[in-house]
Amino acid sequence: MLEVKPSWESWQLLIKKGRQVWAFKPDSDDTEKHLDNVSSLTEADIQQFSKDFSFDSRNNPNSGDNVFRHQYYNQNYKEFSGSRPVLQDAEQQKIVDALINGINYFSSLQNEEGFWSGDYGGPLFLLPGLLIASYITKEAFPKPHQELMKIYLFNHQNQDGGWGMHIEDDSTMFGTVMQYVSLRILGLNKDDGRLVQARRWIMDHGGATGIPSWGKFYLATMNLYHWDGFNSLFPEMWLFPKWLPVHPWRYWCHSRMVYLPMAYCYAHRIQVPENELILSLRQEIFIDEYTEINWPKQRNEVCEKDSYTIQSPVLKWMNIFTNTYEKFHSKWLRKKALAYLLDYIHAEDLQTKYINIGPVSQAINSICIWHAHGKDSDQFQNHVNRWYDYLWVAEDGMKMCGYNGSQLWDVAFTTRAILESDIAQLFKPTIEKSYRFVEKMQILKQHSTHEQFFRHPSTGGWPFSTVDHSWPIADCSAEGMSTTLSIHHSGIVKPVVTEERLKKAIDVILGFQNKDGGWATYELTRAPKWLEKLNPSEIFADIMIDYSWTECSSTCVQTLMEALDEYPGYKTEKIHSAIIQGLKFIINKQKEDGSWYAGWGVCFTYATWFAIETLARARKKGLYDADIIGQSITKANGFLISKQKLDGGWGETYKSCADLVYTEAKESQVINTAWALLSLMAADFKNKQIIDQGIHLLLERQTELGDWLQEGISGVFNYNCMITYSAYRNTFPIWALNRYYKLFLC
Ligand code: LAN
C-alpha cells in the first residue's frame, strides 16, 4: 500500500466523459455535484492540510502527482498474473520484468473510462488569473479549495521571496506580483513573513509598474494599474476586412482567443471598485505613490527579469497609432466591435461547452460573460462550473492546469507504447479501455457557428484533451488515428471505428498541411512571419501565428504513411505528395549539429525522436531518397551519442527551450533517455552498447512498484513557459523498454 495522507483522502477525483474534477469529501461520484459538500471544512482539516501538503520545492519543484497516484494505486493495483516471457539470460530477464512491471503499475492508474488522469500544471500565472476572475465576479472558491491554493502558492515561492513564470523558473515580476496579489485575495495578511519577503523582491526590482503587459492587464482589472498604463488593444481591428494580414482571424488561435476577451475588458475598462484591500495593495506593490504614477509612461516598462522578447519598432508605431485612436475613437464603431467580441465569446462557449480553448481565455471570458449577463446568468454559472475542470490537486497543493487535461494525448502515447510489441497481448483490458476512450474522443460534429468564427474544419479530428473541448489539433488527430489503427491491428478489440471515420481523419490531417510542407498546431498558418513583429507579450516568442513544427509534422507524416498502407487507393497521390513535402520540411529543419529543436517538449531529444522516427520509417518504405535520409539519420545519431552522459543516460533542462541551445541537466533524466533510446533504436543504430547503457539507466531508476520518479519538467510552450506532462515518466521508459524487447529479446 502507498501512503495516502489523511487529508489527501478527503479529496476525490470524479470522472465523466473525460472530464476530471477534484471534489472535497463528495457525497456522490457525479461530476456535476462536485461542489455539494464543500462547507464541511473544519479548523482541524485546515491544520491537517498544512501537514499533509507540505512540500519542499528546493529538492524538486515538480510534484510527483502522488495524491492521485497513491489513491488509484491502492484501489486498483493487482500483481501481474499473466504468463511472463521467460528468458535464459538473467540480465535480459530483468529488462522484461522492468517492462512488465512498468506497464502493470501504470495500468493501475488508468480509470474505467480508459484514460490516465494527471497533473498538467507548471505555469504559475494561470491560477492568479482565475483568482482575479473570481474576485472581480465575487464568485469565491469554496474554503477547502482556497486553503489548498494558498498552500500551492507558498510551496512554489523561491528562496529569494519571488516566484517565476513557471515552477522551475527564477523569480520574475510577473510571477511574483501575480502570486502576491493572489495570496492577498485569498486572505493572507500583508505582514505575513513570506509576503514581506515577496514585497522586498518586488521593490528591489523596480516595483509592479514593470510587470509585463499580461500582468498589467490583470492588475488593471483589479484596479491596481491604471488602464492608461496599458497599450490599447484596439477592439475595432476585429472589424477590419478579412483579407488584411493583420486581421486577428489570422493569429494563432491561442493568442486570438486571449486577446479577444482582453479587448472586451479593455474597452469597457472593467475594474473592481476601490476597497480596503485594493487601496492597501496599491501601497504594497509600487515604489511611488499610486496617484502620482505617470501611467502612460509605464505602458512599455518591463522588468529586466521578465523581458524575453523585445518590442519591435513596428509594434511601437502601431501602439502610438492605437493609443492616439483610443483618445478620439468613434462610439458607434466601438459599440459595433464590442457586440462582435461578445458574439465571438458566446460562440466559443457553445463550441467548447464552456471549457474554452485554454486556461487564460477561460478566466478572462468568465469576466466578460459576468459583465455582459450578470452573476446569476446561466452563461456565467456555466463558466464557473468549468473552472473546476482546470484545477488539480497534488502533494504541492491545488494548482490550475494548462488545459482541461491531456487525456487523449496520454492515452495515445501510452497505448502505442504498450502496443510496440506483442507484450500488449498480456494487457488486453488496458488496451480495450484505451480503445473505448479514443473512440469516444473523436470529433464527429462541429457547432453551427464554426465557420463564422474562423474555425478550421474539425470533423474526424481528435483533440488534445476531450471531445467536449473539441478543438482538434493536427498532431493529436494523427495520434488519435494511429492509436486506433494500432489497436485494430493488435486484434485485441472488435473494431468499431469505421473506415469512413478514419478516412475523415485522413482528410483532416491532409487539410492541416501548410504550404511549407509542415504542420502547425490547431490551424493552418494564416499570415506571414512578419506578423510576429506585432507580438506584444514580452514574455513569449512566436505567438502571433501558427507555425509549422517538427513534432507536429513528424506525427502527421507518420500517420499518413500508415494511411497509405491501410487504405491503398484512397487519395493515394495526394497522401504521397503530402508525405514527400512533409519529409522535406523535416529534413530542412535539422540543425547543423544533427538535432532538431522542439516547440512543445524539452527539447532537442524530443524533436529529434519525432524526426528520426519519421525518417526511419520513410526509409524502410522507400518513400524518399535513401541517401538523403541516411545522411540525416547519421548526423542525428552523432548528435545523440555526443550528448550521452557517463551514466548512460541523457538529460536536458528547460533552458534548452528558452535559450535554443542544448543545455545539459546535472543528472540524466529518464524521459530524455527514453527519447534518445527510441530514436537510436528506430534508426537501427549499430552500437548496441550505447543502447544497453541507456536501458540500464532506465532499469536503475525504476522504483520497486514499476514507476519512475518525477524528475525535471518536460513540456513547454512559446519557448519560455514550461508545463508538466506527468504521464511521460511512465509512457516513454515503457516505450523504450518495449522497443528494446521487440528488437533484441523476442
Ligand atoms: C499545448 C498542449 C499540447 C500541445 C501538443 C499537442 C503537444 C503540441 O504537439 C502542439 C501544441 C499543443 C496543442 C499545445 C499548444 C499550447 C498550449 C495549448 C499547450 C502547451 C497547453 C497550454 C498551452 C496554452 C497556450 C497555455 C495558455 C497560455 C497562453 C500563452 C495563451
Short mmCIF file of N, CA, C and O in Angstrom, two decimals, residues 213 231-232 251 259 300 309-323 530-538 544:
data_model
loop_
_atom_site.label_atom_id
_atom_site.label_comp_id
_atom_site.label_asym_id
_atom_site.label_seq_id
_atom_site.Cartn_x
_atom_site.Cartn_y
_atom_site.Cartn_z
N SER A 213 3.01 43.08 -20.00
CA SER A 213 1.65 43.55 -20.37
C SER A 213 0.52 42.63 -19.91
O SER A 213 -0.54 43.10 -19.52
N ASN A 231 -1.19 49.56 -23.24
CA ASN A 231 -1.35 49.90 -24.65
C ASN A 231 -2.72 49.45 -25.15
O ASN A 231 -3.19 48.38 -24.79
N SER A 232 -3.30 50.27 -26.01
CA SER A 232 -4.65 49.98 -26.48
C SER A 232 -4.72 48.60 -27.15
O SER A 232 -3.79 48.20 -27.86
N TYR A 251 -4.42 35.20 -36.46
CA TYR A 251 -3.49 34.93 -35.36
C TYR A 251 -3.54 33.46 -34.95
O TYR A 251 -4.54 32.77 -35.16
N TYR A 259 -6.50 37.55 -26.66
CA TYR A 259 -6.62 39.00 -26.89
C TYR A 259 -8.07 39.41 -27.14
O TYR A 259 -8.42 40.58 -26.97
N ASN A 300 5.24 50.66 -21.70
CA ASN A 300 6.25 49.75 -22.27
C ASN A 300 7.35 49.39 -21.28
O ASN A 300 8.38 48.83 -21.66
N THR A 309 11.02 38.79 -25.13
CA THR A 309 11.02 39.32 -26.50
C THR A 309 10.96 40.85 -26.41
O THR A 309 10.33 41.40 -25.51
N ILE A 310 11.62 41.46 -27.36
CA ILE A 310 11.71 42.92 -27.30
C ILE A 310 10.75 43.53 -28.31
O ILE A 310 10.58 43.02 -29.41
N GLN A 311 10.09 44.61 -27.90
CA GLN A 311 9.13 45.27 -28.80
C GLN A 311 9.82 45.71 -30.08
O GLN A 311 10.86 46.36 -30.04
N SER A 312 9.19 45.39 -31.20
CA SER A 312 9.77 45.82 -32.47
C SER A 312 9.38 47.27 -32.74
O SER A 312 8.38 47.75 -32.20
N PRO A 313 10.13 47.96 -33.60
CA PRO A 313 9.75 49.33 -33.96
C PRO A 313 8.34 49.37 -34.56
O PRO A 313 7.58 50.30 -34.29
N VAL A 314 7.99 48.34 -35.34
CA VAL A 314 6.64 48.33 -35.94
C VAL A 314 5.58 48.35 -34.85
O VAL A 314 4.58 49.06 -34.93
N LEU A 315 5.80 47.55 -33.80
CA LEU A 315 4.83 47.50 -32.72
C LEU A 315 4.76 48.85 -32.01
O LEU A 315 3.68 49.33 -31.66
N LYS A 316 5.93 49.47 -31.84
CA LYS A 316 5.94 50.78 -31.17
C LYS A 316 5.09 51.78 -31.94
O LYS A 316 4.26 52.50 -31.38
N TRP A 317 5.27 51.77 -33.27
CA TRP A 317 4.48 52.69 -34.10
C TRP A 317 3.00 52.35 -34.02
O TRP A 317 2.14 53.23 -33.95
N MET A 318 2.73 51.08 -34.06
CA MET A 318 1.31 50.69 -34.02
C MET A 318 0.69 51.14 -32.69
O MET A 318 -0.44 51.63 -32.66
N ASN A 319 1.47 51.00 -31.61
CA ASN A 319 0.94 51.43 -30.31
C ASN A 319 0.67 52.93 -30.29
O ASN A 319 -0.33 53.38 -29.72
N ILE A 320 1.57 53.68 -30.91
CA ILE A 320 1.35 55.13 -30.94
C ILE A 320 0.03 55.41 -31.67
O ILE A 320 -0.82 56.18 -31.21
N PHE A 321 -0.18 54.72 -32.77
CA PHE A 321 -1.40 54.93 -33.55
C PHE A 321 -2.65 54.52 -32.73
O PHE A 321 -3.59 55.29 -32.57
N THR A 322 -2.61 53.30 -32.16
CA THR A 322 -3.83 52.82 -31.49
C THR A 322 -4.09 53.59 -30.19
O THR A 322 -5.25 53.85 -29.86
N ASN A 323 -3.01 54.00 -29.51
CA ASN A 323 -3.23 54.77 -28.29
C ASN A 323 -3.82 56.15 -28.61
O ASN A 323 -4.64 56.68 -27.85
N TRP A 530 6.15 37.97 -40.69
CA TRP A 530 6.41 39.33 -40.16
C TRP A 530 5.36 39.77 -39.15
O TRP A 530 5.57 40.71 -38.39
N LEU A 531 4.23 39.07 -39.11
CA LEU A 531 3.21 39.44 -38.12
C LEU A 531 3.76 39.31 -36.69
O LEU A 531 3.27 39.95 -35.76
N GLU A 532 4.79 38.46 -36.56
CA GLU A 532 5.39 38.27 -35.24
C GLU A 532 5.93 39.59 -34.70
O GLU A 532 6.07 39.77 -33.48
N LYS A 533 6.22 40.52 -35.59
CA LYS A 533 6.72 41.83 -35.16
C LYS A 533 5.69 42.55 -34.29
O LYS A 533 6.01 43.49 -33.57
N LEU A 534 4.45 42.10 -34.36
CA LEU A 534 3.42 42.75 -33.55
C LEU A 534 3.17 42.02 -32.23
O LEU A 534 2.24 42.35 -31.49
N ASN A 535 4.01 41.02 -31.94
CA ASN A 535 3.85 40.28 -30.68
C ASN A 535 4.04 41.24 -29.49
O ASN A 535 5.13 41.72 -29.24
N PRO A 536 2.96 41.50 -28.75
CA PRO A 536 3.09 42.47 -27.67
C PRO A 536 3.39 41.83 -26.31
O PRO A 536 3.40 42.52 -25.30
N SER A 537 3.65 40.52 -26.27
CA SER A 537 3.59 39.83 -24.97
C SER A 537 4.84 40.01 -24.10
O SER A 537 4.79 39.82 -22.90
N GLU A 538 5.96 40.32 -24.64
CA GLU A 538 7.25 40.48 -23.95
C GLU A 538 7.78 39.21 -23.29
O GLU A 538 8.97 39.10 -23.01
N MET A 544 2.24 34.81 -32.51
CA MET A 544 1.27 35.52 -33.34
C MET A 544 0.60 34.64 -34.39
O MET A 544 -0.57 34.83 -34.70
#
